[in-house]
Amino acid sequence: MAGPIGYAQSGEVSIAYQVTGEGPFDLVLVPGFISHLDYDWEEPRHAAFLERLGSFARLIRLDKRGTGLSDRQGGIADLETRMDDIRAVMDAAGSESAALFGYFEGGALSVLFAATYPERTRALVLFGTYANYWSPDMTEEQRQAQLDDVVARWGDGSTVALFAPDADDVLRTWWGNGERLGGSPGAIRELVGASWVTDVTDVLPSVQAPALVLYRKADPMLVPEQARVFAELISEASLVDVPGSSTFPWLDAGPLLDHVEEFLTGARPAPAADRVLATLMFTDLVGSTDAVRRMGDEAWTRVLETHHAAVRRELERFEGEEIDTAGDGFLATFDGPARAIRCALAIERAVQQLGLQVRLGLHTGEVERSPGGAPRGIAVHVGARIAALAEAGEVLMSATTRDLVAGSGLEFEDRGEFELKGLDERRRVYRATRV
């Protein structure tokens, strides 16, 4: 959960920082290129990444000078000056010694700090970064052309594809907003230009702290050889390949964070959750408030009990799992989308026979389930928003759910595209018309 924003004074510049988590040691997260301490929490996967780090450490984050909530005057500054900014933030946060976690452009900065201040660096975590940026497939002219293209498109979210080729609409929208909030086109040109001429290779043997170097073979921006340089030149370095196909550490973050937690705490976390594909169904009685007012509490309680019994009969018949009952609505999950749709249609008919009307929404997506716990993740929010779009007697679903039941005999009506509240994205929605 986001915490208050503080400011550390580094020379004439104010550096924004934020502290979350209450772990037994400090962990400074040094971001790549741009960040925004408040807005970073708006993307669910990024927020989950920060929450996980804060579950085993006291997490200290900062917006580098010239970016995010930090002062913009004076430009980006050199690596040494930005290293002093980290020290200023640690002083302001009351941190005498911390582990540093640097990713992408933040890796070189973390290395320089660790080598310069060994007494203040307890460990070093590096992910998706480089000592000297190079690409075997690009000439200097091609690289400059890519930078010009990034600057020209800055703020529309399309550059996310460079780091996450499979980015969904939610991530693309969040990234575009984050570009505008995190830094100007001029700032990103300065940052990228500075990173291209930065080379900390000769500094690596001076790093005394134990280091964990993480990389992805399928990283779209960096080749594995760049990670191996760290492992070869830092005396106490471990090199680990983690699954995923993005330069962002917060995508496919579970295995990566398991390694980080084990490295920093000495204990690998026990599996607390599993990620599974599920179809979520939300139900909601229509007009229940007016019915309570008209019938009275006692009579409505009996009606509600009858309604609940009818819904549960259909859930059992179609092998649905009841997750939660809030007032007059249900949340249930299914391991098959066709069964979920048929169950929803059966619930609508059963409730109609009671003289009531219900709206239902379904979505299929990956969810996180702890043993005995409720599903979590963006798929839950998508399902709830689709249910809210339904009118009385309607069974609505996402295109994802509809596309998974081809050949099932189910029929659908295209209800068009809708912007889902709070998710900054548009999704096509379908209505089930027949079993």
Coordinates of C-alpha atoms in Angstrom, one line a residue:
M1 CA 0.0 0.0 0.0
A2 CA 1.3 3.4 -0.9
G3 CA 2.7 5.6 1.8
P4 CA 3.3 9.3 2.2
I5 CA 5.8 11.1 0.0
G6 CA 8.9 12.7 1.6
Y7 CA 11.6 14.9 0.1
A8 CA 15.3 14.6 0.7
Q9 CA 17.6 17.6 0.0
S10 CA 20.5 16.7 -2.3
G11 CA 22.4 20.0 -2.9
E12 CA 19.9 22.4 -4.3
V13 CA 17.5 19.7 -5.5
S14 CA 14.6 18.0 -3.7
I15 CA 14.4 14.2 -4.3
A16 CA 11.1 12.6 -3.7
Y17 CA 11.0 9.3 -1.8
Q18 CA 8.6 6.9 -0.3
V19 CA 8.9 4.3 2.4
T20 CA 6.6 1.2 2.6
G21 CA 6.8 -2.1 4.4
E22 CA 8.1 -2.9 7.8
G23 CA 10.7 -5.6 7.1
P24 CA 13.8 -6.1 9.3
F25 CA 16.2 -4.5 6.8
D26 CA 16.1 -1.7 4.2
L27 CA 15.8 -2.2 0.5
V28 CA 16.3 0.7 -1.9
L29 CA 14.6 0.2 -5.3
V30 CA 16.5 2.1 -8.0
P31 CA 14.1 2.4 -11.0
G32 CA 15.0 2.3 -14.7
F33 CA 14.8 5.6 -16.5
I34 CA 11.5 7.2 -15.2
S35 CA 9.2 6.5 -12.3
H36 CA 6.4 8.2 -10.4
L37 CA 6.0 7.3 -6.8
D38 CA 2.3 7.8 -6.7
Y39 CA 1.3 6.6 -10.1
D40 CA 3.4 3.5 -10.0
W41 CA 0.8 2.0 -7.6
E42 CA -2.0 2.4 -10.2
E43 CA -1.0 -0.6 -12.2
P44 CA -2.1 -3.8 -10.4
R45 CA 0.9 -5.9 -11.3
H46 CA 3.4 -3.1 -10.5
A47 CA 1.6 -2.6 -7.1
A48 CA 1.8 -6.3 -6.4
F49 CA 5.5 -6.2 -7.1
L50 CA 6.0 -3.3 -4.6
E51 CA 3.8 -5.0 -2.0
R52 CA 5.8 -8.2 -2.3
L53 CA 9.1 -6.3 -1.8
G54 CA 7.6 -4.5 1.2
S55 CA 6.5 -7.8 2.7
F56 CA 10.0 -8.8 3.7
A57 CA 11.9 -5.5 3.7
R58 CA 11.5 -1.8 4.5
L59 CA 11.2 -0.6 1.0
I60 CA 12.6 2.8 0.1
R61 CA 11.8 4.1 -3.4
L62 CA 12.8 7.4 -5.1
D63 CA 12.1 9.3 -8.2
K64 CA 15.5 10.2 -9.7
R65 CA 16.1 14.0 -10.2
G66 CA 14.5 15.3 -13.3
T67 CA 11.7 12.6 -13.2
G68 CA 8.5 11.9 -11.3
L69 CA 7.9 14.0 -8.2
S70 CA 11.5 15.1 -7.8
D71 CA 12.7 18.5 -8.9
R72 CA 12.9 18.9 -12.7
Q73 CA 15.3 21.9 -12.8
G74 CA 19.0 21.2 -13.6
G75 CA 18.4 18.4 -16.0
I76 CA 19.2 14.7 -15.4
A77 CA 22.7 15.1 -14.1
D78 CA 25.6 12.6 -14.2
L79 CA 25.8 9.2 -12.5
E80 CA 27.8 10.5 -9.6
T81 CA 25.3 13.2 -8.8
R82 CA 22.4 10.8 -8.9
M83 CA 24.4 8.4 -6.7
D84 CA 24.6 11.3 -4.1
D85 CA 20.8 11.5 -4.4
I86 CA 20.4 7.9 -3.3
R87 CA 22.6 8.7 -0.3
A88 CA 20.5 11.7 0.5
V89 CA 17.3 9.7 0.4
M90 CA 18.8 7.0 2.7
D91 CA 19.8 9.7 5.1
A92 CA 16.4 11.3 5.1
A93 CA 14.7 7.8 5.5
G94 CA 17.0 7.0 8.5
S95 CA 18.7 4.2 6.7
E96 CA 22.3 3.5 7.6
S97 CA 22.7 0.4 5.4
A98 CA 20.5 -1.1 2.7
A99 CA 20.3 -3.6 0.0
L100 CA 20.0 -2.0 -3.4
F101 CA 17.8 -3.4 -6.2
G102 CA 18.5 -1.7 -9.6
Y103 CA 16.8 -2.6 -12.8
F104 CA 17.5 -1.5 -16.4
E105 CA 19.1 2.0 -16.3
G106 CA 19.1 1.9 -12.5
G107 CA 21.6 -1.0 -12.5
A108 CA 24.7 1.1 -13.2
L109 CA 23.7 3.6 -10.6
S110 CA 23.3 0.8 -8.0
V111 CA 26.7 -0.6 -8.9
L112 CA 28.5 2.7 -8.5
F113 CA 26.8 3.3 -5.1
A114 CA 27.7 -0.2 -3.9
A115 CA 31.4 0.2 -4.9
T116 CA 31.6 3.7 -3.5
Y117 CA 29.8 3.1 -0.2
P118 CA 30.4 -0.5 0.8
E119 CA 29.7 0.2 4.4
R120 CA 26.2 1.3 3.4
T121 CA 25.5 -1.6 1.0
R122 CA 24.5 -4.9 2.5
A123 CA 23.6 -6.6 -0.8
L124 CA 23.0 -5.8 -4.5
V125 CA 20.2 -7.1 -6.7
L126 CA 20.5 -6.4 -10.4
F127 CA 17.8 -7.3 -13.0
G128 CA 17.6 -6.6 -16.7
T129 CA 20.5 -4.2 -16.7
Y130 CA 23.9 -3.6 -18.2
A131 CA 27.4 -2.4 -17.4
N132 CA 27.8 -0.9 -20.8
Y133 CA 24.7 -0.8 -23.1
W134 CA 25.2 -2.4 -26.5
S135 CA 23.1 -4.3 -28.9
P136 CA 24.7 -6.8 -31.3
D137 CA 22.0 -6.2 -33.9
M138 CA 22.0 -2.4 -34.0
T139 CA 24.4 0.1 -35.5
E140 CA 24.9 3.5 -33.9
E141 CA 22.7 5.1 -36.6
Q142 CA 19.9 2.6 -35.9
R143 CA 20.1 3.1 -32.2
Q144 CA 19.8 6.9 -32.7
A145 CA 16.9 6.4 -35.0
Q146 CA 15.2 4.2 -32.3
L147 CA 15.7 7.0 -29.7
D148 CA 14.3 9.6 -32.1
D149 CA 11.2 7.4 -32.6
V150 CA 10.8 6.9 -28.8
V151 CA 10.9 10.6 -28.2
A152 CA 8.5 11.3 -31.0
R153 CA 6.0 8.8 -29.6
W154 CA 6.5 9.7 -25.9
G155 CA 3.3 9.7 -23.9
D156 CA 1.1 7.6 -26.2
G157 CA 2.0 4.3 -24.5
S158 CA 3.2 2.6 -27.7
T159 CA 6.8 2.4 -26.5
V160 CA 5.8 -0.2 -24.0
A161 CA 6.2 -2.8 -26.8
L162 CA 9.9 -2.3 -26.7
F163 CA 10.0 -3.7 -23.2
A164 CA 7.0 -5.9 -23.1
P165 CA 6.0 -7.1 -26.7
D166 CA 2.9 -8.8 -25.3
A167 CA 1.6 -5.8 -23.3
D168 CA -2.1 -5.7 -22.9
D169 CA -4.3 -2.6 -23.2
V170 CA -4.2 -2.0 -19.4
L171 CA -0.4 -1.9 -19.3
R172 CA -0.2 0.2 -22.5
T173 CA -2.6 2.9 -21.1
W174 CA -0.8 2.9 -17.8
W175 CA 2.6 3.2 -19.4
G176 CA 1.5 6.1 -21.6
N177 CA 0.2 8.0 -18.6
G178 CA 3.4 7.1 -16.7
E179 CA 5.5 8.5 -19.5
R180 CA 3.9 11.9 -19.3
L181 CA 3.9 11.9 -15.5
G182 CA 7.4 10.5 -15.2
G183 CA 9.4 12.7 -17.5
S184 CA 9.3 14.9 -20.5
P185 CA 10.5 13.9 -24.0
G186 CA 13.6 16.0 -23.4
A187 CA 14.3 14.2 -20.1
I188 CA 14.1 10.7 -21.7
R189 CA 16.4 11.8 -24.5
E190 CA 19.0 13.0 -21.9
L191 CA 18.6 9.8 -19.8
V192 CA 19.0 7.5 -22.7
G193 CA 21.9 9.5 -24.1
A194 CA 23.6 9.4 -20.8
S195 CA 23.0 5.6 -20.4
W196 CA 24.6 4.9 -23.8
V197 CA 27.9 6.5 -22.8
T198 CA 27.9 5.1 -19.3
D199 CA 30.2 2.2 -18.6
V200 CA 30.7 0.8 -15.1
T201 CA 32.6 -2.4 -16.3
D202 CA 35.8 -1.3 -14.6
V203 CA 33.9 -0.6 -11.3
L204 CA 32.5 -4.1 -11.0
P205 CA 35.6 -5.7 -9.4
S206 CA 35.3 -3.1 -6.6
V207 CA 31.9 -4.2 -5.5
Q208 CA 32.3 -5.9 -2.2
A209 CA 28.6 -6.7 -1.4
P210 CA 27.2 -10.1 -2.4
A211 CA 25.2 -9.7 -5.6
L212 CA 22.3 -11.5 -7.2
V213 CA 22.2 -11.0 -11.0
L214 CA 18.9 -11.9 -12.6
Y215 CA 18.1 -11.9 -16.3
R216 CA 15.6 -13.3 -18.9
K217 CA 16.8 -15.1 -22.0
A218 CA 13.7 -13.7 -23.8
D219 CA 14.3 -10.1 -22.7
P220 CA 13.4 -8.0 -25.8
M221 CA 16.0 -5.3 -25.0
L222 CA 19.0 -7.1 -23.5
V223 CA 21.1 -10.1 -24.4
P224 CA 22.2 -12.6 -21.7
E225 CA 25.8 -11.7 -22.2
Q226 CA 25.2 -8.3 -20.6
A227 CA 24.1 -10.1 -17.4
R228 CA 27.1 -12.4 -17.5
V229 CA 29.5 -9.5 -17.3
F230 CA 28.3 -8.7 -13.8
A231 CA 28.5 -12.3 -12.7
E232 CA 32.1 -12.6 -14.0
L233 CA 33.5 -9.4 -12.6
I234 CA 31.7 -9.1 -9.2
S235 CA 33.5 -11.4 -6.8
E236 CA 30.4 -12.6 -4.9
A237 CA 27.8 -12.7 -7.6
S238 CA 25.2 -15.3 -8.5
L239 CA 23.7 -15.4 -12.0
V240 CA 20.1 -16.6 -12.3
D241 CA 17.9 -17.0 -15.4
V242 CA 14.3 -16.3 -14.5
P243 CA 11.2 -17.0 -16.7
G244 CA 9.4 -14.2 -18.6
S245 CA 9.6 -12.2 -21.8
S246 CA 9.7 -8.6 -20.5
T247 CA 12.4 -6.1 -19.4
F248 CA 10.0 -5.0 -16.6
P249 CA 10.6 -6.9 -13.3
W250 CA 7.0 -6.5 -12.3
L251 CA 5.7 -8.7 -15.1
D252 CA 5.9 -12.4 -14.5
A253 CA 7.4 -11.3 -11.2
G254 CA 6.7 -14.4 -9.0
P255 CA 9.8 -16.5 -9.7
L256 CA 12.0 -13.4 -9.8
L257 CA 10.8 -12.2 -6.4
D258 CA 11.2 -15.7 -4.9
H259 CA 14.9 -15.5 -5.8
V260 CA 15.2 -12.0 -4.5
E261 CA 13.5 -12.9 -1.2
E262 CA 15.7 -16.0 -0.7
F263 CA 18.8 -14.1 -1.5
L264 CA 18.1 -11.2 0.9
T265 CA 16.5 -13.1 3.7
G266 CA 18.2 -16.5 3.5
A267 CA 14.8 -18.2 3.2
R268 CA 12.9 -19.1 0.1
P269 CA 9.2 -18.3 0.7
A270 CA 6.8 -21.1 0.9
P271 CA 4.3 -21.2 -2.0
A272 CA 1.5 -19.0 -0.7
A273 CA -0.5 -18.8 -3.9
D274 CA -1.1 -20.5 -7.2
R275 CA -1.9 -18.8 -10.4
V276 CA -4.6 -20.5 -12.4
L277 CA -6.9 -19.8 -15.3
A278 CA -10.5 -19.5 -14.1
T279 CA -13.9 -18.2 -15.3
L280 CA -15.4 -15.8 -12.8
M281 CA -19.1 -15.2 -12.5
F282 CA -20.7 -12.3 -10.7
T283 CA -24.4 -12.1 -9.9
D284 CA -26.5 -9.2 -8.7
L285 CA -30.2 -9.0 -7.9
V286 CA -31.9 -6.1 -9.7
G287 CA -34.1 -3.7 -7.7
S288 CA -33.4 -5.3 -4.3
T289 CA -33.4 -2.0 -2.5
D290 CA -36.9 -1.1 -3.7
A291 CA -38.1 -4.7 -2.9
V292 CA -36.8 -4.4 0.7
R293 CA -38.7 -1.1 1.1
R294 CA -41.8 -2.6 -0.4
M295 CA -41.8 -5.9 1.4
G296 CA -40.1 -5.2 4.6
D297 CA -37.0 -6.7 6.1
E298 CA -38.6 -10.0 7.4
A299 CA -40.3 -10.9 4.1
W300 CA -37.3 -9.9 2.1
T301 CA -35.0 -12.1 4.2
R302 CA -37.2 -15.1 3.3
V303 CA -37.1 -14.2 -0.4
L304 CA -33.3 -13.8 -0.2
E305 CA -32.9 -17.2 1.3
T306 CA -35.0 -18.7 -1.5
H307 CA -32.8 -16.9 -4.0
H308 CA -29.6 -18.1 -2.4
A309 CA -30.8 -21.7 -2.4
A310 CA -31.7 -21.5 -6.1
V311 CA -28.3 -20.0 -7.0
R312 CA -26.5 -22.6 -5.0
R313 CA -28.4 -25.5 -6.6
E314 CA -27.2 -24.3 -10.1
L315 CA -23.7 -23.8 -8.9
E316 CA -23.6 -27.4 -7.6
R317 CA -25.1 -28.7 -10.8
F318 CA -22.6 -27.0 -13.0
E319 CA -19.6 -27.6 -10.7
G320 CA -19.1 -24.0 -9.8
E321 CA -17.3 -22.9 -6.6
E322 CA -19.0 -20.3 -4.5
I323 CA -16.4 -17.8 -3.3
D324 CA -18.3 -15.0 -1.7
T325 CA -21.9 -13.9 -1.0
A326 CA -22.2 -10.2 -0.4
G327 CA -25.8 -9.2 0.3
D328 CA -27.8 -10.3 -2.7
G329 CA -24.9 -11.2 -5.1
F330 CA -22.6 -14.1 -5.6
L331 CA -19.0 -14.5 -6.8
A332 CA -18.2 -18.0 -8.1
T333 CA -15.5 -19.6 -10.2
F334 CA -15.5 -22.3 -12.8
D335 CA -12.7 -24.3 -14.4
G336 CA -14.5 -24.3 -17.7
P337 CA -16.1 -21.2 -19.4
A338 CA -18.9 -23.2 -21.1
R339 CA -20.1 -24.6 -17.8
A340 CA -20.0 -21.1 -16.4
I341 CA -22.1 -19.6 -19.1
R342 CA -24.7 -22.4 -18.9
C343 CA -24.8 -22.0 -15.2
A344 CA -25.4 -18.3 -15.5
L345 CA -28.2 -18.8 -17.9
A346 CA -29.7 -21.4 -15.6
I347 CA -29.5 -19.0 -12.6
E348 CA -31.2 -16.3 -14.6
R349 CA -34.1 -18.6 -15.4
A350 CA -34.4 -20.0 -11.8
V351 CA -34.4 -16.5 -10.3
Q352 CA -37.0 -15.3 -12.8
Q353 CA -39.3 -18.1 -11.7
L354 CA -39.1 -16.6 -8.2
G355 CA -40.4 -13.3 -9.5
L356 CA -36.9 -11.7 -9.3
Q357 CA -34.5 -10.4 -11.9
V358 CA -30.7 -10.8 -11.9
R359 CA -27.8 -9.6 -13.9
L360 CA -24.7 -11.7 -14.4
G361 CA -21.2 -11.0 -15.7
L362 CA -18.4 -13.5 -16.6
H363 CA -14.8 -13.2 -17.5
T364 CA -12.0 -15.7 -18.0
G365 CA -8.5 -14.9 -16.9
E366 CA -5.5 -15.8 -14.7
V367 CA -6.1 -15.3 -11.0
E368 CA -4.0 -15.8 -7.9
R369 CA -5.5 -18.2 -5.4
S370 CA -4.0 -18.8 -1.9
P371 CA -5.1 -22.1 -0.3
G372 CA -8.6 -21.5 0.9
G373 CA -8.5 -17.9 -0.2
A374 CA -10.5 -15.8 -2.7
P375 CA -9.2 -15.2 -6.2
R376 CA -7.2 -12.0 -6.8
G377 CA -5.9 -10.2 -9.8
I378 CA -7.1 -7.9 -12.6
A379 CA -9.4 -10.6 -14.0
V380 CA -11.6 -10.3 -10.9
H381 CA -12.0 -6.5 -11.5
V382 CA -12.7 -7.1 -15.2
G383 CA -15.5 -9.6 -14.3
A384 CA -17.0 -7.2 -11.8
R385 CA -17.1 -4.3 -14.2
I386 CA -18.7 -6.5 -16.9
A387 CA -21.4 -7.5 -14.5
A388 CA -22.1 -3.9 -13.7
L389 CA -22.8 -3.3 -17.4
A390 CA -25.5 -6.0 -17.5
E391 CA -29.2 -5.1 -17.5
A392 CA -31.9 -7.1 -15.8
G393 CA -32.0 -10.6 -17.1
E394 CA -28.8 -10.3 -19.1
V395 CA -25.7 -12.6 -19.0
L396 CA -22.8 -10.7 -20.3
M397 CA -19.2 -11.8 -20.8
S398 CA -15.9 -10.7 -22.1
A399 CA -14.7 -11.6 -25.6
T400 CA -12.1 -13.8 -23.9
T401 CA -14.8 -16.0 -22.4
R402 CA -16.9 -16.0 -25.6
D403 CA -13.9 -17.0 -27.7
L404 CA -13.1 -20.0 -25.5
V405 CA -16.4 -21.7 -26.1
A406 CA -16.4 -22.0 -29.9
G407 CA -18.3 -25.2 -31.0
S408 CA -20.2 -25.4 -27.7
G409 CA -23.6 -24.6 -29.3
L410 CA -23.9 -21.4 -27.2
E411 CA -25.0 -18.3 -29.1
F412 CA -24.2 -14.7 -28.4
E413 CA -25.0 -11.2 -29.3
D414 CA -22.3 -8.6 -29.7
R415 CA -23.1 -5.7 -27.3
G416 CA -20.2 -3.6 -28.5
E417 CA -17.1 -2.1 -26.8
F418 CA -17.2 -0.6 -23.4
E419 CA -14.7 1.3 -21.3
L420 CA -14.5 -0.5 -18.0
K421 CA -14.5 1.9 -15.0
G422 CA -11.2 2.2 -13.2
L423 CA -9.3 0.0 -15.7
D424 CA -8.6 2.6 -18.4
E425 CA -9.3 0.2 -21.2
R426 CA -12.1 -0.8 -23.6
R427 CA -13.3 -4.4 -24.0
R428 CA -15.8 -6.0 -26.3
V429 CA -18.7 -7.5 -24.4
Y430 CA -21.2 -10.3 -25.5
R431 CA -24.6 -11.4 -24.3
A432 CA -25.4 -15.0 -24.1
T433 CA -28.7 -15.7 -25.9
R434 CA -29.2 -19.4 -25.8
V435 CA -27.9 -22.7 -24.3

